[in-house]
Backbone as JSON Lines, residues from 0, in Angstrom:
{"i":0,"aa":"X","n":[38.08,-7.58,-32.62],"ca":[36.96,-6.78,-33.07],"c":[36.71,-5.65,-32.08]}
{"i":1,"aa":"X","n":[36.62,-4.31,-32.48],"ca":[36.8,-3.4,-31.23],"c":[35.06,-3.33,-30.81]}
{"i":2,"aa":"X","n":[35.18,-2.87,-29.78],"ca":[33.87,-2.91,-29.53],"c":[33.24,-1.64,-29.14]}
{"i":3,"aa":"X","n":[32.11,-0.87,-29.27],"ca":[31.54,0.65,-29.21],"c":[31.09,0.29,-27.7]}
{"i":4,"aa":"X","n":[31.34,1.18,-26.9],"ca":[30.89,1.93,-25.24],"c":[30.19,3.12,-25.45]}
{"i":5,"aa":"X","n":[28.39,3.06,-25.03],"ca":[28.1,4.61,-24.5],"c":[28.06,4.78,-23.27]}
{"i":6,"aa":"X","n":[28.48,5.64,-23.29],"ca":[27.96,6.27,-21.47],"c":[27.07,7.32,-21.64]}
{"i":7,"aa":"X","n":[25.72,6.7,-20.9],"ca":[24.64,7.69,-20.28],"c":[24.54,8.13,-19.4]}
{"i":8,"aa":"X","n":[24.03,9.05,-19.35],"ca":[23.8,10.25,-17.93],"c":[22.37,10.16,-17.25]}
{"i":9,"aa":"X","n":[21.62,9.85,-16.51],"ca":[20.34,9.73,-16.38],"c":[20.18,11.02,-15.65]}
{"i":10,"aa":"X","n":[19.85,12.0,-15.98],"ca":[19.95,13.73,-15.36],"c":[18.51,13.13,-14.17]}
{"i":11,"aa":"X","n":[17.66,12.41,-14.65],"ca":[16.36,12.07,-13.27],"c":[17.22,11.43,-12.01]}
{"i":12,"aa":"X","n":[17.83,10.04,-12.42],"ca":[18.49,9.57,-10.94],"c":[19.97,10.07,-10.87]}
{"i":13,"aa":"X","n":[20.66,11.22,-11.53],"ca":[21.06,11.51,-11.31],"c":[22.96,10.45,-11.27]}
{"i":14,"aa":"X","n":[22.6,9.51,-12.1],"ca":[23.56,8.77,-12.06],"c":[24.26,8.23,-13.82]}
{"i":15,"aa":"X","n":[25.09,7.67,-14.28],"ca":[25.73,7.01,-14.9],"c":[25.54,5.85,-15.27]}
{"i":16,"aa":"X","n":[25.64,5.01,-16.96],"ca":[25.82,3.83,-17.23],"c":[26.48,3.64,-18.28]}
{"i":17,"aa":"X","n":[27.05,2.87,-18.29],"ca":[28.13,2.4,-19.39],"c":[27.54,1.17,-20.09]}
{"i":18,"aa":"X","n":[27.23,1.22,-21.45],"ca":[27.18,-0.03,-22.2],"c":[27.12,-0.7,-23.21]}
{"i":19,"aa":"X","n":[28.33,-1.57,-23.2],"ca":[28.84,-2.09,-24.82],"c":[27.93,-3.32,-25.09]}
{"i":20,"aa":"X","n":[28.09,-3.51,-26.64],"ca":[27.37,-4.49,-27.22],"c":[28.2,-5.12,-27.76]}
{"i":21,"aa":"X","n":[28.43,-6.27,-27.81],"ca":[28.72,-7.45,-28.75],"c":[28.3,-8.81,-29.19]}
{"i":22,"aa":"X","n":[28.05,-8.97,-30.3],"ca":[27.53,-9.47,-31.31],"c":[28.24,-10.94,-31.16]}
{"i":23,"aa":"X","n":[27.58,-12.02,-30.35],"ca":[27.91,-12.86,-30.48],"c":[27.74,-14.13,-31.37]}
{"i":24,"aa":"X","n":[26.91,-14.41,-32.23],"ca":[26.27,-15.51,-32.95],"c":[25.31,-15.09,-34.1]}
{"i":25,"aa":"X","n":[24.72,-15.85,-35.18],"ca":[23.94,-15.92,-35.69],"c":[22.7,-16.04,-35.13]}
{"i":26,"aa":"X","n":[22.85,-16.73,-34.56],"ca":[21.06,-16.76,-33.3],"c":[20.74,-15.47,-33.24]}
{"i":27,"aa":"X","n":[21.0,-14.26,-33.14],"ca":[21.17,-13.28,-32.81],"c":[20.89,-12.88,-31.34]}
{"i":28,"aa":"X","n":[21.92,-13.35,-31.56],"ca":[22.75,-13.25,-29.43],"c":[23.89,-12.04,-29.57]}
{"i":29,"aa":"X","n":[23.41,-11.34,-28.37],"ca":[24.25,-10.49,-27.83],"c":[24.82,-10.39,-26.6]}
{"i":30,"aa":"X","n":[26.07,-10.09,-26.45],"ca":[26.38,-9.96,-24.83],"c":[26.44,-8.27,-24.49]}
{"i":31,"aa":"X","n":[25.87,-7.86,-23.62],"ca":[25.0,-6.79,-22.75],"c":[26.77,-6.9,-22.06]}
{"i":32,"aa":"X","n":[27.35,-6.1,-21.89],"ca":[28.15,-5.33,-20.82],"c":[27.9,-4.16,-20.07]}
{"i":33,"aa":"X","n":[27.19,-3.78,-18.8],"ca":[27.2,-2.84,-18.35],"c":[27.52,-2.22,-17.27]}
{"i":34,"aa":"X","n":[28.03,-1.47,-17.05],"ca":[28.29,-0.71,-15.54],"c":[27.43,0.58,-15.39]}
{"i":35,"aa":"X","n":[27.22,0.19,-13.85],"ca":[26.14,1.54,-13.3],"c":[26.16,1.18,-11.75]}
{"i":36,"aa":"X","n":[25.42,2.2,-11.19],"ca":[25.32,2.36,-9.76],"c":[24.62,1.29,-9.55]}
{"i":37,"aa":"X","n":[24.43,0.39,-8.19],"ca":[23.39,-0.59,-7.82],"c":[23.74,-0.58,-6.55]}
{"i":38,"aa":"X","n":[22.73,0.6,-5.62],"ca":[22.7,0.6,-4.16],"c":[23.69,1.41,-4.24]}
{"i":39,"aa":"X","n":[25.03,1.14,-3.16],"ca":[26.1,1.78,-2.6],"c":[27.51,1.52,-3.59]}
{"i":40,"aa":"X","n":[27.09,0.48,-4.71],"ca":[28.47,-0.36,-5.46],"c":[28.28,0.42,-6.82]}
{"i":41,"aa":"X","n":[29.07,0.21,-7.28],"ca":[29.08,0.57,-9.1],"c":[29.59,-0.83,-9.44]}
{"i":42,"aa":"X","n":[28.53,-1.23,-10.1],"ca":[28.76,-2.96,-10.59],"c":[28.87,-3.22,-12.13]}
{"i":43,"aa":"X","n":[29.44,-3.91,-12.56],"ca":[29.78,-4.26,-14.09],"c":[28.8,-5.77,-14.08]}
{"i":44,"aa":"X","n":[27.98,-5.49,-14.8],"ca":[27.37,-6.95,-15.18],"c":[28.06,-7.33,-16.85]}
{"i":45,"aa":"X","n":[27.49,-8.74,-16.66],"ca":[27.39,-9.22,-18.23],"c":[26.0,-10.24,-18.62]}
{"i":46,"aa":"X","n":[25.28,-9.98,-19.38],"ca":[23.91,-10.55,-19.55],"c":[23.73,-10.7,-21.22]}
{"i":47,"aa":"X","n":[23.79,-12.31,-21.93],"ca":[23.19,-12.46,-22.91],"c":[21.68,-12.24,-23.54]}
{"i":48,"aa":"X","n":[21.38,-12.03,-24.64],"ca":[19.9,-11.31,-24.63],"c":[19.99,-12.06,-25.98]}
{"i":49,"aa":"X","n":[18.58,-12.0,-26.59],"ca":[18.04,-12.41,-27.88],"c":[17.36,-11.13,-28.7]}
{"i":50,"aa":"X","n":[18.24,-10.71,-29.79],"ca":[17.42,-10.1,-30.63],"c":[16.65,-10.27,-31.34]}
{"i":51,"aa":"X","n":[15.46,-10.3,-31.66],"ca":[14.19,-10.29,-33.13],"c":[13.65,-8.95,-32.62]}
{"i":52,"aa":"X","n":[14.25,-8.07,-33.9],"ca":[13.21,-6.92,-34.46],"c":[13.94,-5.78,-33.41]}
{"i":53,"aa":"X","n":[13.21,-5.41,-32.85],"ca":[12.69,-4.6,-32.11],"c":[12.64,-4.65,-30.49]}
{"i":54,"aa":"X","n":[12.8,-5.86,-30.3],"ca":[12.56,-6.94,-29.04],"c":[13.34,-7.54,-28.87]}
{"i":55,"aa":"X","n":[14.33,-7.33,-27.11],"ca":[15.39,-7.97,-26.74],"c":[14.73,-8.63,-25.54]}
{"i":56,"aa":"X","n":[15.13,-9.87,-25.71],"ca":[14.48,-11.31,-24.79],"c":[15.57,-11.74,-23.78]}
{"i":57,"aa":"X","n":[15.64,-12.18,-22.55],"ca":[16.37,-12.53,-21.71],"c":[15.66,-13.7,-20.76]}
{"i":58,"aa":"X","n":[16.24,-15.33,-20.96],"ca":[16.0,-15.76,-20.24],"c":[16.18,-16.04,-18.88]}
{"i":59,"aa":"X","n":[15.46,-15.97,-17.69],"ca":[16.25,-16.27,-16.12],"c":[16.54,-17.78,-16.15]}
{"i":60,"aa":"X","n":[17.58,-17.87,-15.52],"ca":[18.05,-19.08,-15.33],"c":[18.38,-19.57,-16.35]}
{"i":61,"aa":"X","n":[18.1,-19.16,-17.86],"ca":[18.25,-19.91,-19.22],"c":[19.34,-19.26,-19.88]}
{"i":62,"aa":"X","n":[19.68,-18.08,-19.89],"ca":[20.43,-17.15,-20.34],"c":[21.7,-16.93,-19.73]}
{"i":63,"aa":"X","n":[23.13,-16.39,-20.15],"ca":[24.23,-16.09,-19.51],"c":[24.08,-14.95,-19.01]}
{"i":64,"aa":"X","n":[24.03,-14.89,-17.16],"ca":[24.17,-13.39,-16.39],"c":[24.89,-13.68,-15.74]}
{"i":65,"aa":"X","n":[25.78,-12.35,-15.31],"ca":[26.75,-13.12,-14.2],"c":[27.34,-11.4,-14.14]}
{"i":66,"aa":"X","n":[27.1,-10.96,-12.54],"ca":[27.95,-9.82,-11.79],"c":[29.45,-9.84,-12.02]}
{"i":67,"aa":"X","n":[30.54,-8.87,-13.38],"ca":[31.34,-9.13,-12.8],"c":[32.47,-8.71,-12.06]}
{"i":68,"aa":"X","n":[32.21,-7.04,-11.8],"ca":[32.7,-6.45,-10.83],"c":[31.94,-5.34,-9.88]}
{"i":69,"aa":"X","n":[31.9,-5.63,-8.81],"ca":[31.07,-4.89,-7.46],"c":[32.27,-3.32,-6.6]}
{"i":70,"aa":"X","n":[32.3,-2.5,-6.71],"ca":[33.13,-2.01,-6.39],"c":[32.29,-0.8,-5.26]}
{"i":71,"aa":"X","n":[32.81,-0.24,-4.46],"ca":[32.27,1.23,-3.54],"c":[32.38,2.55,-4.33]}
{"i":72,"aa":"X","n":[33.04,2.4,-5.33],"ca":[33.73,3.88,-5.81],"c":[31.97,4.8,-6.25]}
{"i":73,"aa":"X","n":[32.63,6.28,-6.19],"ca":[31.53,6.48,-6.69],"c":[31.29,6.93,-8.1]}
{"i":74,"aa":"X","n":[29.86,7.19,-8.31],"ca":[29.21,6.62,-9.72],"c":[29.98,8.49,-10.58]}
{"i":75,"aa":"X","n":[30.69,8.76,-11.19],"ca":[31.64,9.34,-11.43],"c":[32.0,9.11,-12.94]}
{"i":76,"aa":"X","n":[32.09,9.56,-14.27],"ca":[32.05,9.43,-15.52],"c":[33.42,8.61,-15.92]}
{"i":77,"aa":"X","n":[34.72,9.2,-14.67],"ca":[35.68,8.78,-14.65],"c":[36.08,7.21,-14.11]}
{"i":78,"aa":"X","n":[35.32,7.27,-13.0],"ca":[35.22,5.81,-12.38],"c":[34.19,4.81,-13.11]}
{"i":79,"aa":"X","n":[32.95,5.28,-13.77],"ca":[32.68,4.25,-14.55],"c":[33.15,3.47,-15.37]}
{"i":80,"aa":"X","n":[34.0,4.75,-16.55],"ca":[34.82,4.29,-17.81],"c":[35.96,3.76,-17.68]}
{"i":81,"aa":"X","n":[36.45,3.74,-15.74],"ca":[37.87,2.56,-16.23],"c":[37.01,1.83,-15.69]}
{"i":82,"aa":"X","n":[36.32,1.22,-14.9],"ca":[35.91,-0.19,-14.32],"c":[35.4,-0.71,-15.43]}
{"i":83,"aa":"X","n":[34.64,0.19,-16.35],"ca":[34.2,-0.6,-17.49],"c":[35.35,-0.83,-18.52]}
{"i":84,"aa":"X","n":[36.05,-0.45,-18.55],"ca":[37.02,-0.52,-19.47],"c":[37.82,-1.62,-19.12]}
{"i":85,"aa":"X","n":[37.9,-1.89,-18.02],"ca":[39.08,-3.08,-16.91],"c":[38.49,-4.34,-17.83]}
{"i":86,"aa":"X","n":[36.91,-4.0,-17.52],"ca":[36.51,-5.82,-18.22],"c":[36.7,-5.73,-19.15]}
{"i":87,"aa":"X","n":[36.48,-5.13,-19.73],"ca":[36.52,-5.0,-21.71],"c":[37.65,-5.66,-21.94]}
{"i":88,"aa":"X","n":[38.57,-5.13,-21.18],"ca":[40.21,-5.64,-21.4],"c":[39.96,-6.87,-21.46]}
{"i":89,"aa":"X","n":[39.5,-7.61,-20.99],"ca":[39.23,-9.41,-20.5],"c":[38.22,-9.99,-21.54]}
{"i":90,"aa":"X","n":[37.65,-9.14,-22.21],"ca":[36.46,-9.64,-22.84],"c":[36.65,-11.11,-23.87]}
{"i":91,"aa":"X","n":[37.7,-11.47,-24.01],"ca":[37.96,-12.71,-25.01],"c":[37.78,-14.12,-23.73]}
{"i":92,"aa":"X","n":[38.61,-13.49,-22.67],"ca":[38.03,-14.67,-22.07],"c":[36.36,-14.68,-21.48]}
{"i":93,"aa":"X","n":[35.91,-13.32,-21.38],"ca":[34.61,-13.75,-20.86],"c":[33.41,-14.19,-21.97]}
{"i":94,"aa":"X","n":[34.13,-14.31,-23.36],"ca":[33.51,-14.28,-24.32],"c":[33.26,-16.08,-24.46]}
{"i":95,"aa":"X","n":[34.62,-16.31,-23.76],"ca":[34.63,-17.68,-24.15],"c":[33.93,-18.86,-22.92]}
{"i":96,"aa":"X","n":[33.91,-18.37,-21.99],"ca":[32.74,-18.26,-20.57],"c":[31.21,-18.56,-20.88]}
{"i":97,"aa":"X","n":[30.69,-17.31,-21.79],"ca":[29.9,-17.5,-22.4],"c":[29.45,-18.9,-23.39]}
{"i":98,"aa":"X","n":[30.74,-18.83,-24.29],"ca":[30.69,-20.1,-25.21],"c":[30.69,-21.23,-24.1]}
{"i":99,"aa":"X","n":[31.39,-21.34,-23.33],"ca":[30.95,-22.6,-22.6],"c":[29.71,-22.82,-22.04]}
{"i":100,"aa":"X","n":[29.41,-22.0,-21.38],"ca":[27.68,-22.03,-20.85],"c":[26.81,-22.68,-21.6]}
{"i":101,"aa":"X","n":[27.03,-21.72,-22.95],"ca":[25.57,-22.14,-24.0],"c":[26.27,-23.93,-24.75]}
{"i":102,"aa":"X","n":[27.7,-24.03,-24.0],"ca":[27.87,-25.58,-24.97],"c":[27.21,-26.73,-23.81]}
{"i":103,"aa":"X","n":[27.42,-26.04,-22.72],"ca":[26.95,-27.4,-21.3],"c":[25.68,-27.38,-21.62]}
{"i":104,"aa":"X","n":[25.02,-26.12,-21.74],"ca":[23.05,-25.82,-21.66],"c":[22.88,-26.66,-22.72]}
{"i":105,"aa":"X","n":[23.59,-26.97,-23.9],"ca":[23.13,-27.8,-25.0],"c":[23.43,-29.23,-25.06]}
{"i":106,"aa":"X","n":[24.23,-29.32,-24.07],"ca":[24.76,-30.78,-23.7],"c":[23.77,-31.36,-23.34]}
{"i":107,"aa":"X","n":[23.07,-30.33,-22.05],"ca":[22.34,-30.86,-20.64],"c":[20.53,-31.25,-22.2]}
{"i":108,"aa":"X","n":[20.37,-30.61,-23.03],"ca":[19.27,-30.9,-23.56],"c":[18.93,-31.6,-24.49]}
């Protein structure tokens, strides 16, 4: 399933973000992929969220987050879109990362 990337420009901080959506479940769960500056690194997160409506919900500690690349390069339209692109490449297994999380969290309850 291909997946859509925007990249924003924030002209105020003066920096870059990259970020795809995919549509994981009926629950209406999504996995959040994003890359952007954080401090001195350009970091790729991944963070599950809950859609209803209008309103995207994220639990701490309850939800799938997880850093997954930290790099020095700088925040650069060019250097965003391959680091973000590197994970994307991987995304079936981090998809399935995910699926395990939410199968243990349902084990554990």
């Amino acid at each position: 399933m291909p997946i859509e990337t925007r990249i924003e420009r924030d002209l105020k901080r003066r920096t870059l973000t990259a970020l795809s959506v995919y549509v994981l479940d009926e629950k209406n769960r999504e996995l959040h992929i994003r890359t952007a500056k954080h401090g001195p690194e350009l970091v790729t997160t991944a963070r599950v969220v809950t859609v209803d409506g209008a309103f995207v919900t994220f639990e701490v500690y309850g939800d799938f987050s997880k850093n997954l690349v930290r790099t020095l390069d700088r925040c650069t339209e060019k250097n965003v879109r391959a680091q973000h692109e590197r994970v994307l490449a991987r995304l079936d297994d981090l998809v399935r990362k995910v699926q395990a999380f939410y199968a243990a969290k349902n084990a554990r309850s």
